[in-house]
CSV table of C-alpha atoms in Angstrom, one decimal:
chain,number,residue,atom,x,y,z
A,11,UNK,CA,-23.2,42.1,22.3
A,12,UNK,CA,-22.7,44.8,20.0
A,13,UNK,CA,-25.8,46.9,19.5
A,14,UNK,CA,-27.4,47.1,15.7
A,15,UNK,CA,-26.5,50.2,13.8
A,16,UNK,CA,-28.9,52.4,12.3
A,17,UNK,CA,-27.5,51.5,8.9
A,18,UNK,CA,-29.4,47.5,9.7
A,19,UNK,CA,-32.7,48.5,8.4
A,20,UNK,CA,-31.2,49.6,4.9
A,21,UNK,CA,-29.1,47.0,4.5
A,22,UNK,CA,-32.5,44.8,5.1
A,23,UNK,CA,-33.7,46.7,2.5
A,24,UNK,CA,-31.2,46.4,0.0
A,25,UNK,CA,-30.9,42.6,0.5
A,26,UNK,CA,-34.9,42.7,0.2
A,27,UNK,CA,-34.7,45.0,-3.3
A,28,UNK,CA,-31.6,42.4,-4.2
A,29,UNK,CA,-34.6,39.9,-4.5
A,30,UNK,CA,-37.0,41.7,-5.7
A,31,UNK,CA,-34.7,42.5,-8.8
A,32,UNK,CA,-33.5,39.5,-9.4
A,33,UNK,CA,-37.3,37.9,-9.3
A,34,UNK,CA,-38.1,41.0,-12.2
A,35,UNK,CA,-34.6,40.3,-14.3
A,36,UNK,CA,-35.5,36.6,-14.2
A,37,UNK,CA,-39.0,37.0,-15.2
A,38,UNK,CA,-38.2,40.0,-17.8
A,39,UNK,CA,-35.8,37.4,-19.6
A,40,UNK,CA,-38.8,34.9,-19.8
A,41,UNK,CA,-40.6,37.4,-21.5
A,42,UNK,CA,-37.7,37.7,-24.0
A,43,UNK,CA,-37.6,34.0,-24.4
A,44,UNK,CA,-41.4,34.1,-25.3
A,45,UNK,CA,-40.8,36.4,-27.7
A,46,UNK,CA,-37.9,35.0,-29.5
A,47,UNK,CA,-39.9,31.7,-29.6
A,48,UNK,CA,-43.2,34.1,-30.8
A,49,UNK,CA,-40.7,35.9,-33.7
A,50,UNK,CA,-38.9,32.0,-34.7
A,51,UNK,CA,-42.5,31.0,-35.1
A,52,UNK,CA,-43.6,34.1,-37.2
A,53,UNK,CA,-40.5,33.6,-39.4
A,54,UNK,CA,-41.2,29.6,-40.0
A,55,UNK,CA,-44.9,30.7,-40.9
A,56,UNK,CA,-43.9,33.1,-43.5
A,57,UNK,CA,-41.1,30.6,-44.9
A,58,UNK,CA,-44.4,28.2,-45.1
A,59,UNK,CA,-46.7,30.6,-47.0
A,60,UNK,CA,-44.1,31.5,-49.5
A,61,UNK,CA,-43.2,27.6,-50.1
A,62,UNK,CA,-47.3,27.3,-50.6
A,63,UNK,CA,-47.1,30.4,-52.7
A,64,UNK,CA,-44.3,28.6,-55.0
A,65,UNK,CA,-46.2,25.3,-55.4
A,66,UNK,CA,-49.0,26.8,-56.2
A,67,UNK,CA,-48.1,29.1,-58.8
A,68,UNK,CA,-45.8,26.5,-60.8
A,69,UNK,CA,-48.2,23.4,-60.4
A,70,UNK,CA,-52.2,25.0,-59.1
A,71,UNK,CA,-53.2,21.3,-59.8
A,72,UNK,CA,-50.8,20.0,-56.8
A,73,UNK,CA,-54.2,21.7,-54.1
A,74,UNK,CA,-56.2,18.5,-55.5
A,75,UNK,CA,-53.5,16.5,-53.9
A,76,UNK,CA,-51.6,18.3,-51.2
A,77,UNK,CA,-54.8,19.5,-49.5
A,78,UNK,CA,-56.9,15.7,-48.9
A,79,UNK,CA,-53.9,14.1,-48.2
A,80,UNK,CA,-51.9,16.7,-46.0
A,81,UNK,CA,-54.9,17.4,-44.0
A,82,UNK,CA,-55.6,14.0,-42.6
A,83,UNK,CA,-51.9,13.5,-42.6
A,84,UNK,CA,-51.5,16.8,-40.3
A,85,UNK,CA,-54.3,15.6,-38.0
A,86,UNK,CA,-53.1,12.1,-37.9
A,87,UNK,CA,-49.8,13.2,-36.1
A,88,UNK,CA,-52.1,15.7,-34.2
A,89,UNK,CA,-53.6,12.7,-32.4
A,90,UNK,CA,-50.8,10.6,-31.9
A,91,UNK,CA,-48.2,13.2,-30.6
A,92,UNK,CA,-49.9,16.3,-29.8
A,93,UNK,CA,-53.7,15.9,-28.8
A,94,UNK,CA,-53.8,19.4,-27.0
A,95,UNK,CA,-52.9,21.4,-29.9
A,96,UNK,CA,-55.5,21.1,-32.2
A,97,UNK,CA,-57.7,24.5,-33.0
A,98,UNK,CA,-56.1,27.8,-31.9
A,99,UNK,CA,-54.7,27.8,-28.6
A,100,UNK,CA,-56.9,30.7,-27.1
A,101,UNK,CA,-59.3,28.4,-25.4
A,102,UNK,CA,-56.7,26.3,-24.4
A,103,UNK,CA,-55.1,29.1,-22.4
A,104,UNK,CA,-58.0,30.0,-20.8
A,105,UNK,CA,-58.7,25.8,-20.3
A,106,UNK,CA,-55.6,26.0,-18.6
A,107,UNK,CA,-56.4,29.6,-16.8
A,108,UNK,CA,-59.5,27.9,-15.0
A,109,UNK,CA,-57.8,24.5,-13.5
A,110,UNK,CA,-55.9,24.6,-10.3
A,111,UNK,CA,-52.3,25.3,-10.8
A,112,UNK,CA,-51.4,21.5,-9.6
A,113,UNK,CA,-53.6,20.3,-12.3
A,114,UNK,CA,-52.1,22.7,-15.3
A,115,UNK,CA,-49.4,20.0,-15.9
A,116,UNK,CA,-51.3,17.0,-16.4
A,117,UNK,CA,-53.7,18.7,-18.2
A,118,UNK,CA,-51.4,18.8,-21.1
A,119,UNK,CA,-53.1,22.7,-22.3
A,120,UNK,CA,-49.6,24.5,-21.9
A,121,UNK,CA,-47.0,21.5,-22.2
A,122,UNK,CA,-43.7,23.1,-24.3
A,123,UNK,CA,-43.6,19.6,-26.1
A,124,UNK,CA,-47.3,19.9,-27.6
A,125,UNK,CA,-46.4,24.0,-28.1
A,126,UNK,CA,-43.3,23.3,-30.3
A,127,UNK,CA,-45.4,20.5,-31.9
A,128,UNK,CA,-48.3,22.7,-32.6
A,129,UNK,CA,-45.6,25.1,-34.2
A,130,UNK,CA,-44.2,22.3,-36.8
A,131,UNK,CA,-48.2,21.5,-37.7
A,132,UNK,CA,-49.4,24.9,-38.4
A,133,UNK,CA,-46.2,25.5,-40.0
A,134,UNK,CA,-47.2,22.0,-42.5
A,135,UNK,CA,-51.1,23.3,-42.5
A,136,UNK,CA,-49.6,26.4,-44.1
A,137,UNK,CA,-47.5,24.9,-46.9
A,138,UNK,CA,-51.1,22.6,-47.3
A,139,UNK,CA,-52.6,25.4,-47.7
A,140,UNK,CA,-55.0,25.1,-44.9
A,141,UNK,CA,-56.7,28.7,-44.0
A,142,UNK,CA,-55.5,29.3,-40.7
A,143,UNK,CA,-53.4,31.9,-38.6
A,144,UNK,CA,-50.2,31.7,-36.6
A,145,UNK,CA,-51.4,34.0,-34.1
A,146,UNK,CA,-54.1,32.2,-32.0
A,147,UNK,CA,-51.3,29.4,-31.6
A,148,UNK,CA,-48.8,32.2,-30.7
A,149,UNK,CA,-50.9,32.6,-27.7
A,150,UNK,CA,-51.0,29.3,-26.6
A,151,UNK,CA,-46.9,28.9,-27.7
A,152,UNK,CA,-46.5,31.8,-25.4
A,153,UNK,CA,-48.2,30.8,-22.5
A,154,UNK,CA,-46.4,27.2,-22.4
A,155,UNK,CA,-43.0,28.9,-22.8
A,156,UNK,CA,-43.2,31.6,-19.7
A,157,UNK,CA,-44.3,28.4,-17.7
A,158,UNK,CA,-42.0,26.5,-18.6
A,159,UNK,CA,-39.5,29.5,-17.9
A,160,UNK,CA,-41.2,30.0,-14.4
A,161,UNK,CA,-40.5,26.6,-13.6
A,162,UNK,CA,-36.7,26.1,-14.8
A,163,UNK,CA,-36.2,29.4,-12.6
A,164,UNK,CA,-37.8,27.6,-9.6
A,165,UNK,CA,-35.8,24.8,-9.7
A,166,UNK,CA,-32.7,26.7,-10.4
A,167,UNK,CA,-33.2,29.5,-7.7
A,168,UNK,CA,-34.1,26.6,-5.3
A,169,UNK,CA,-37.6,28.5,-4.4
A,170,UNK,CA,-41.1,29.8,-5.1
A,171,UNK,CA,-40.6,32.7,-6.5
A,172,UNK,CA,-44.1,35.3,-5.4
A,173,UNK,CA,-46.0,34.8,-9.1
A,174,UNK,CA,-49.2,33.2,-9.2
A,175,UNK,CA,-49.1,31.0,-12.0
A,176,UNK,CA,-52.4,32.3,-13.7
A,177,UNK,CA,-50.6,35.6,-13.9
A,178,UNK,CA,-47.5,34.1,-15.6
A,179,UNK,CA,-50.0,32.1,-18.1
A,180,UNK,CA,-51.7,35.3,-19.2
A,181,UNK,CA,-48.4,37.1,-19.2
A,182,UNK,CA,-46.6,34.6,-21.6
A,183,UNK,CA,-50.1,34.4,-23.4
A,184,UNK,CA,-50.5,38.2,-24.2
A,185,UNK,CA,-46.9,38.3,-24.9
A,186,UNK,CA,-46.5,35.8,-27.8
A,187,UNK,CA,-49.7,38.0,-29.4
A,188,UNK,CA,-47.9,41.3,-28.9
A,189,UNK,CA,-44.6,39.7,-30.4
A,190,UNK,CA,-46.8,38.0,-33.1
A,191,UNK,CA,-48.6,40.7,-34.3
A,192,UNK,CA,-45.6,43.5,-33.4
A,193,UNK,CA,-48.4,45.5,-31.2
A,194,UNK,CA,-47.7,46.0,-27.5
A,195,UNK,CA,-50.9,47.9,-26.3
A,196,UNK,CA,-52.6,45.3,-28.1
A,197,UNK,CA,-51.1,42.5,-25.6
A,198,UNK,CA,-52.2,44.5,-22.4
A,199,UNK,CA,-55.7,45.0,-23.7
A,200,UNK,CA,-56.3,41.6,-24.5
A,201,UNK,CA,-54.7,40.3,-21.8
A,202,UNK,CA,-57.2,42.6,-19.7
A,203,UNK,CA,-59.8,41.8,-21.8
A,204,UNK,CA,-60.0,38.2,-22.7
A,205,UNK,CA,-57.5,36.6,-20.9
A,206,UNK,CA,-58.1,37.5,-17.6
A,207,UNK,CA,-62.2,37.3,-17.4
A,208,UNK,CA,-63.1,35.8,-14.2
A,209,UNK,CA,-59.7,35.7,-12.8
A,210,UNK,CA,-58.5,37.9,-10.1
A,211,UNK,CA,-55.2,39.6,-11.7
A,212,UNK,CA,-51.8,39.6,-8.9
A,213,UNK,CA,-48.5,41.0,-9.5
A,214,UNK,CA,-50.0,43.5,-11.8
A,215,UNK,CA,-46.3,44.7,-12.8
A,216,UNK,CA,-45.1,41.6,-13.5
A,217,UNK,CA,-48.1,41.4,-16.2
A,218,UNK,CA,-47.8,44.6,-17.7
A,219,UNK,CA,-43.3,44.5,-17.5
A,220,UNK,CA,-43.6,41.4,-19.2
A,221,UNK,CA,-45.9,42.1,-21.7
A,222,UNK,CA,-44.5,45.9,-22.9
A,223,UNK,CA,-40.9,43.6,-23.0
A,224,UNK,CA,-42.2,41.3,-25.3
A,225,UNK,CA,-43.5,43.8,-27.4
A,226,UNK,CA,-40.8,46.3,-27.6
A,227,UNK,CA,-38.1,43.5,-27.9
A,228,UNK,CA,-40.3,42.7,-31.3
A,229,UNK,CA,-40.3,46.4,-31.9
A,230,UNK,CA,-36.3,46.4,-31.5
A,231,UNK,CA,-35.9,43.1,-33.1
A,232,UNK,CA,-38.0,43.8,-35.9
A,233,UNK,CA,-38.4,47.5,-36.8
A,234,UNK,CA,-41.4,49.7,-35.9
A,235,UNK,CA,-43.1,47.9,-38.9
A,236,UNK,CA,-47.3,48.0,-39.3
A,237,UNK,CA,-48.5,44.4,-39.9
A,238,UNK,CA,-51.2,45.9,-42.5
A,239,UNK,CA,-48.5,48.8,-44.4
A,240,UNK,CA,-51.2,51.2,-45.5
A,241,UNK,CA,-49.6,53.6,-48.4
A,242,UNK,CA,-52.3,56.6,-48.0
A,243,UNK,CA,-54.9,56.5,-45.4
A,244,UNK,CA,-57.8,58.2,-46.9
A,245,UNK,CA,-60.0,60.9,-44.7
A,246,UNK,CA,-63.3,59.4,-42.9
A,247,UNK,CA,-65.9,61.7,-45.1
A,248,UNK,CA,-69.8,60.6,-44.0
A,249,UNK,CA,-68.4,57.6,-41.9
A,250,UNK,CA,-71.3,56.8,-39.7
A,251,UNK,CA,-73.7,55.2,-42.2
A,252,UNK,CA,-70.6,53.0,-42.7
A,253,UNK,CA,-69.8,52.4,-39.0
A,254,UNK,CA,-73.7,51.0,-39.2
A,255,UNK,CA,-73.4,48.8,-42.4
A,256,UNK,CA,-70.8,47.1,-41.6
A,257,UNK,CA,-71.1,46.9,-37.4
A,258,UNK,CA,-74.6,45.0,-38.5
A,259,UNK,CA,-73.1,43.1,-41.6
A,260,UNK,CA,-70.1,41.7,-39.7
A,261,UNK,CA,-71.9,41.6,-36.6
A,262,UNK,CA,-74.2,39.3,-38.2
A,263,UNK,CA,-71.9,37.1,-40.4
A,264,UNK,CA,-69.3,36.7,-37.6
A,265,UNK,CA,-71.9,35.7,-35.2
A,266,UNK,CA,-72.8,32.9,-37.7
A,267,UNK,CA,-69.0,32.2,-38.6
A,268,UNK,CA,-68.4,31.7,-34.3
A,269,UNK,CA,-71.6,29.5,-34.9
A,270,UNK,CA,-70.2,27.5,-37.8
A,271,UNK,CA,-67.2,26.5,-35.9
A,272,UNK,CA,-68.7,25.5,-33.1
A,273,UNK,CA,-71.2,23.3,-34.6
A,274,UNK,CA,-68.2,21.7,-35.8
A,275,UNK,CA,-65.8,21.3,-32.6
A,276,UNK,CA,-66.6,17.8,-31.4
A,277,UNK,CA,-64.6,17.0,-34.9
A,278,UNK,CA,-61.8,19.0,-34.0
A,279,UNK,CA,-61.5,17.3,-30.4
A,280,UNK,CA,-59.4,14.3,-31.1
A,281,UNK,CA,-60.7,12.5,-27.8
A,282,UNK,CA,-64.6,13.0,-28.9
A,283,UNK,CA,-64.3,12.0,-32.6
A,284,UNK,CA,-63.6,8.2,-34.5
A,285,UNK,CA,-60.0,8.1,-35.4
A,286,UNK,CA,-60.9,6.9,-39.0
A,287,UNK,CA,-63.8,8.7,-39.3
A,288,UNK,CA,-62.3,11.8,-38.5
A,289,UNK,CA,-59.1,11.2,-41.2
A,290,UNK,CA,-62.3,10.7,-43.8
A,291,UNK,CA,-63.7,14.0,-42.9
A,292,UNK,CA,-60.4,16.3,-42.9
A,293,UNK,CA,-59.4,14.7,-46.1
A,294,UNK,CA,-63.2,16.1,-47.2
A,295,UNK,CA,-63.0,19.2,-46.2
A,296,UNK,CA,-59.4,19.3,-48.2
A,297,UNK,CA,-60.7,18.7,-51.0
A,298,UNK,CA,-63.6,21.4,-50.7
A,299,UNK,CA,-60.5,24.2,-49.5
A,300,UNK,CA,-58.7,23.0,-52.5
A,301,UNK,CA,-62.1,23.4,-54.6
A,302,UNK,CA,-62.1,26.8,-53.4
A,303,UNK,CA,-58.8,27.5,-54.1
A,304,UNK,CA,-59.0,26.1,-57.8
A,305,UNK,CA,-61.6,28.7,-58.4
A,306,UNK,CA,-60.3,32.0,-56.5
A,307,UNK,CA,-57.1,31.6,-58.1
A,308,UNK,CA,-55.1,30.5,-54.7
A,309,UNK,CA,-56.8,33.5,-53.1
A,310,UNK,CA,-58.5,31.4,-50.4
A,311,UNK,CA,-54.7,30.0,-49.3
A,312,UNK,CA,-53.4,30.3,-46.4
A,313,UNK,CA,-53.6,33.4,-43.3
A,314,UNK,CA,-55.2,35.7,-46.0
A,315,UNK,CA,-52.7,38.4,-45.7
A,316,UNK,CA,-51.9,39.2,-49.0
A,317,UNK,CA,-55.4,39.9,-50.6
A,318,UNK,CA,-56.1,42.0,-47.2
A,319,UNK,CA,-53.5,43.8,-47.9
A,320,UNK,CA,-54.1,44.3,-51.0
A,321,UNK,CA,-57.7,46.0,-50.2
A,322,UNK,CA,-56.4,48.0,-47.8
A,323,UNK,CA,-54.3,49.7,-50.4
A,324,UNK,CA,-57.0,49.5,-53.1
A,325,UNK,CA,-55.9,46.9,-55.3
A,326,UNK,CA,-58.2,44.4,-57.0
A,327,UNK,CA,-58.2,41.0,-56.4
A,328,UNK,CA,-59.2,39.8,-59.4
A,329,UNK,CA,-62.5,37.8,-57.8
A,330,UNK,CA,-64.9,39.6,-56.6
A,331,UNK,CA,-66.3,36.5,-54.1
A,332,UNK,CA,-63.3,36.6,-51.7
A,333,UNK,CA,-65.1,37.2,-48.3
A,334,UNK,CA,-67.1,34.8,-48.8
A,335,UNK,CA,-64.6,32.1,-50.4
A,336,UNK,CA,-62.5,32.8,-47.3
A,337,UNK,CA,-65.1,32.6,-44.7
A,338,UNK,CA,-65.6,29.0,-45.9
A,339,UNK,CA,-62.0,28.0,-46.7
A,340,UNK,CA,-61.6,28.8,-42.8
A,341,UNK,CA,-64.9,26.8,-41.2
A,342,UNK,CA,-63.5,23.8,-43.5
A,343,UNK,CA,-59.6,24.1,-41.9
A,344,UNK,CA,-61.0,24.8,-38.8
A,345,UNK,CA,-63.4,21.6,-39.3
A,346,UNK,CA,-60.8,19.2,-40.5
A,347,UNK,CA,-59.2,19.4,-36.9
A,348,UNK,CA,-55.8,20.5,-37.4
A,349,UNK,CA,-54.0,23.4,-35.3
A,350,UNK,CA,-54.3,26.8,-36.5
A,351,UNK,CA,-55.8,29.9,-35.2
A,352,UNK,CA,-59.1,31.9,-37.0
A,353,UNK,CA,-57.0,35.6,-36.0
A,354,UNK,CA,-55.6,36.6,-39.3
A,355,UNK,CA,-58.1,34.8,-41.3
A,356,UNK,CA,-60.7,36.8,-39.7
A,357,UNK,CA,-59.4,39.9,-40.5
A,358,UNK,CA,-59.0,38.7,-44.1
A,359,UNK,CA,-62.5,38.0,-44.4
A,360,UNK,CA,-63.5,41.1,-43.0
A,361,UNK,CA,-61.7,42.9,-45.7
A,362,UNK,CA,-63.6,40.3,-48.1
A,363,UNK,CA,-66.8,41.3,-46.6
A,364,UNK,CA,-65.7,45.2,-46.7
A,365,UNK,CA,-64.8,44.6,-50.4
A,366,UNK,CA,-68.4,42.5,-51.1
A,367,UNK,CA,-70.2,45.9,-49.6
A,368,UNK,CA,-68.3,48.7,-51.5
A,369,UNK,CA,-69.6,46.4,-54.4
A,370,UNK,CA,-73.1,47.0,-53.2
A,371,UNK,CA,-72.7,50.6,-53.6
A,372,UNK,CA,-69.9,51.4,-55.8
A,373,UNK,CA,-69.1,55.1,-55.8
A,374,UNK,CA,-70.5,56.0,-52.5
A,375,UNK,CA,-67.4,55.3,-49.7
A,376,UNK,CA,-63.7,54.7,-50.6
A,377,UNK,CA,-63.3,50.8,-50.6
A,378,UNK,CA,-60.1,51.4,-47.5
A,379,UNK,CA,-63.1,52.1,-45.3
A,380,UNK,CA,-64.9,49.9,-45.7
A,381,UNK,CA,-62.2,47.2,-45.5
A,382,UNK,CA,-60.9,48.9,-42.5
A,383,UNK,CA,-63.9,49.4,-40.4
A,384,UNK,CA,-65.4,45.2,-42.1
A,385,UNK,CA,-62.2,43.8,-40.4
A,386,UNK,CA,-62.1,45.5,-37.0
A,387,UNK,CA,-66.0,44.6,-36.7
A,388,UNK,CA,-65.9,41.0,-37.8
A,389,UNK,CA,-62.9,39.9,-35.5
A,390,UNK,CA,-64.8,41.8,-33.0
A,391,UNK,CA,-67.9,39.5,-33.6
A,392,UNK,CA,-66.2,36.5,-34.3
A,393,UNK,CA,-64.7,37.1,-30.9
A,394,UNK,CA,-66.5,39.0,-29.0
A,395,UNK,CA,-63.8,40.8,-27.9
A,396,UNK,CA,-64.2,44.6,-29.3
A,397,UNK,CA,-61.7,46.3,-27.7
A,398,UNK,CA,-59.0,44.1,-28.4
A,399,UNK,CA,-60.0,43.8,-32.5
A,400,UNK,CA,-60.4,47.7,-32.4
A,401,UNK,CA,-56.9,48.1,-30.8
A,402,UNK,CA,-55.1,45.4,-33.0
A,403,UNK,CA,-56.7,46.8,-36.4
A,404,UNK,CA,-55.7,50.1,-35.1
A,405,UNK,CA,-52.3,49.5,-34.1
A,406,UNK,CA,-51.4,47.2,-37.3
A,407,UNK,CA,-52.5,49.8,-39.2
A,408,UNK,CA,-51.8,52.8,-37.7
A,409,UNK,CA,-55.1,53.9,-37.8
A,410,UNK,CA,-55.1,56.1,-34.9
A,411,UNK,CA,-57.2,58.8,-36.1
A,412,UNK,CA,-60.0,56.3,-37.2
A,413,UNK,CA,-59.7,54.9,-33.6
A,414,UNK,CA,-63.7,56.4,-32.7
A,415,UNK,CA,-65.0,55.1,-35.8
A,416,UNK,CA,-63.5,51.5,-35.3
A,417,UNK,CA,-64.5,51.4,-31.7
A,418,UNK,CA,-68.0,52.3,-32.6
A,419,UNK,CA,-67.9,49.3,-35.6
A,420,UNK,CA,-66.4,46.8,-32.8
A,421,UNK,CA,-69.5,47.4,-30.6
A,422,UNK,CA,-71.9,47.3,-32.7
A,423,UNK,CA,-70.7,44.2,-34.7
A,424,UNK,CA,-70.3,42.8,-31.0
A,425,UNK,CA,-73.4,43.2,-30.0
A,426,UNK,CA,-74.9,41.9,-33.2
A,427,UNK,CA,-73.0,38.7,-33.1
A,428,UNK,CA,-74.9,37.7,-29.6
A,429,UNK,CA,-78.0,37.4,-31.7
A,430,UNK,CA,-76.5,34.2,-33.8
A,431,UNK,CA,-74.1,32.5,-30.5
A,432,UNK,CA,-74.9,34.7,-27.1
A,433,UNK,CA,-71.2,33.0,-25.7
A,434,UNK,CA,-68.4,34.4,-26.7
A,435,UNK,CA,-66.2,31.8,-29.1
A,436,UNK,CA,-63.1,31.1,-27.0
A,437,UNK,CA,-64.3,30.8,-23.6
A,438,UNK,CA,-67.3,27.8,-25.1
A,439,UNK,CA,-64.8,26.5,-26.9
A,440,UNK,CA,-63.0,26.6,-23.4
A,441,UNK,CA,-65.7,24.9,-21.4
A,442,UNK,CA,-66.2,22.4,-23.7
A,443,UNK,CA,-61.9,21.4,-23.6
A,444,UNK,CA,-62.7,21.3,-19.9
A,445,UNK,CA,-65.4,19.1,-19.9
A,446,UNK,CA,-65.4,15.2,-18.9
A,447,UNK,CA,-65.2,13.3,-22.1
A,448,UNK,CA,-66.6,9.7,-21.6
């Protein structure tokens, strides 16, 4: 027998790198599927707010109608067809993050069926009008589609490949946010942050490959836009009496906004709440969003975008209730049990509640801010997730050189929100998706 060369441990190797690259080419191309599916979903949402937009500025009457009727029509079909996509798809994720991998399936939390199905509802809750975000379900979207990519490369490798599943979840997860809101360090910080709590992270550079793809394929894709163009950020002059304000005034309201919703989640779960009863009651809370709507001028609509970005760039509203219109408009979507995610529309109230303050005290901060530092600390309280809201405000913004000042607002309105629900929103509303329903 002919005796091995020395050249046999290198060709091992290579054969053994072969593999290893293929496993990070077939993985790097689910992160590109999750956010192609994260960038279709954006577009469809922004085709919806500009149809809702339409309606209501040829026919404002039509909320009276579209709003208790579409509601209990939109959460109708939620509970025939697509029970697991109610609400915003962050405590699903970590619903799913918790159960043994053989149980993920059944369970229904990732399923690409109820994902693409939760897309088409939030899609009609936008045209509605209901006041709800794309991104939450973006997370859930995401998380259902690298799965489902991990398993179509199983079967078509013909083996395990060496990811544990709870990695690709939060992978997919963080992904379909950095896609949605066009941030990449956003992803990796809340995938480090909120996503991962508890679990014990493996295959590290699969996590943070896939997430930087799916950002900078959004970043290719899409431009180097900011989610929140500012025109002219204005200098921080005396910031830290503002940093306190609104830490404690955000911390306090979005502590009591996590409360609101959920006092209100045993509506939203489909398996907990009468059928009929629970039509009643969305088509109610339409016609108090609609009410709202009627009275801010369609300001209450939708994510919220517009009339945060108007603040941001100074620009009045023409209502000077906004904030608190909005946090309402949201508690009542959120209520009616439909899908749709509480991300955007609680940095939109933020910038209400940053606009209510600089009413308090006209004259004495520039009203940017205030909005700026109200929305990083009320998603960090409606949350409880500081780091993550600093980062996002931060990068959608391009805030960078306010980056101590939000950090210090996140905290603060963080700590503040314990005070009105010590546990953090998503991970009860978690633990309640979890638990035996009789």
């Amino acid at each position: 027998m002919r005796p091995p060369t020395s050249s046999t441990p290198w060709i091992r190797q290579a054969l053994k790198t072969s593999k290893r690259s293929r496993d990070y080419l077939f993985y790097l191309t689910g992160a590109a599927a999750v956010t192609t599916v994260s960038m279709l979903f954006a577009k469809l949402a922004d085709v919806s707010l500009h149809l809702n937009q339409l309606i209501f500025g040829a026919h404002p009457w039509l909320v009276w109608i579209m709003l208790p009727l579409g509601l209990p029509a939109i959460r109708w079909a939620t509970q025939r067809w697509a029970p697991q996509s109610a609400g915003s798809g962050i405590p699903h994720t970590l619903a799913a993050l918790q159960m043994p991998s053989a149980q993920i399936p059944a369970s229904g939390f990732l399923s690409m069926t109820q994902g693409l199905l939760k897309v088409a509802l939030v899609c009609l809750g936008l045209i509605f009008g209901a006041s709800i975000g794309r991104e939450g379900p973006s997370v859930q979207v995401g998380a259902a589609a690298m799965l489902f990519w991990a398993a179509a490369m199983d079967r078509v490798m013909g083996r395990q490949l060496r990811i544990p599943t709870s990695t690709i979840i939060i992978a997919g997860a963080a992904g379909g946010l950095a896609a949605a809101f066009n941030t990449p360090l956003a992803g990796i910080v809340f995938a480090m942050e909120e996503l991962s709590h508890g679990i014990r992270v493996r295959a590290s550079w699969f996590l943070l490959a896939s997430i930087l793809c799916a950002g900078f394929i959004s970043l290719a894709v899409l431009g180097n836009y900011r989610f929140f163009p500012v025109a002219e950020h204005q200098p921080f002059a005396d910031p830290w009496s503002w940093v306190l304000a609104c830490g404690v005034v955000n911390g306090l309201l979005g502590g009591l906004f996590a409360h609101r919703l959920l006092l209100v989640l045993p509506r939203v779960l489909p398996k907990t709440a009468s059928k009929t009863r629970g039509l009643v009651f969305a088509g109610l809370m339409g016609l108090l969003i609609a009410a709202l709507a009627w009275f801010s001028q369609g300001a209450t609509l939708g994510t919220g975008y517009q009339s945060a970005h108007a603040l941001l760039n100074g620009q009045p509203l023409g209502n000077d209730w906004f904030g608190a219109g909005k946090f309402l408009a949201t508690v009542f979507s959120y209520a009616a049990g439909i899908p749709g995610g509480i991300f955007t529309p609680s940095l939109a109230i933020g910038a209400g509640v940053g606009q209510h303050i600089g009413l308090l005290f006209p004259g004495h901060a520039p009203m940017q801010i205030l909005v700026l530092l109200s929305m990083t600390a009320f998603l960090a309280a409606a949350t409880q997730a500081p780091i993550t809201a600093c980062v996002i405000v931060m990068e959608m913004t391009q805030s960078q050189d306010a980056f101590l000042y939000l950090m210090a607002a996140a905290l603060l309105a963080s700590v503040c929100s314990k005070l009105a629900h010590p546990e953090p929103f998503y991970r009860a509303t978690a633990r309640r998706l979890s638990a035996p329903r009789h």
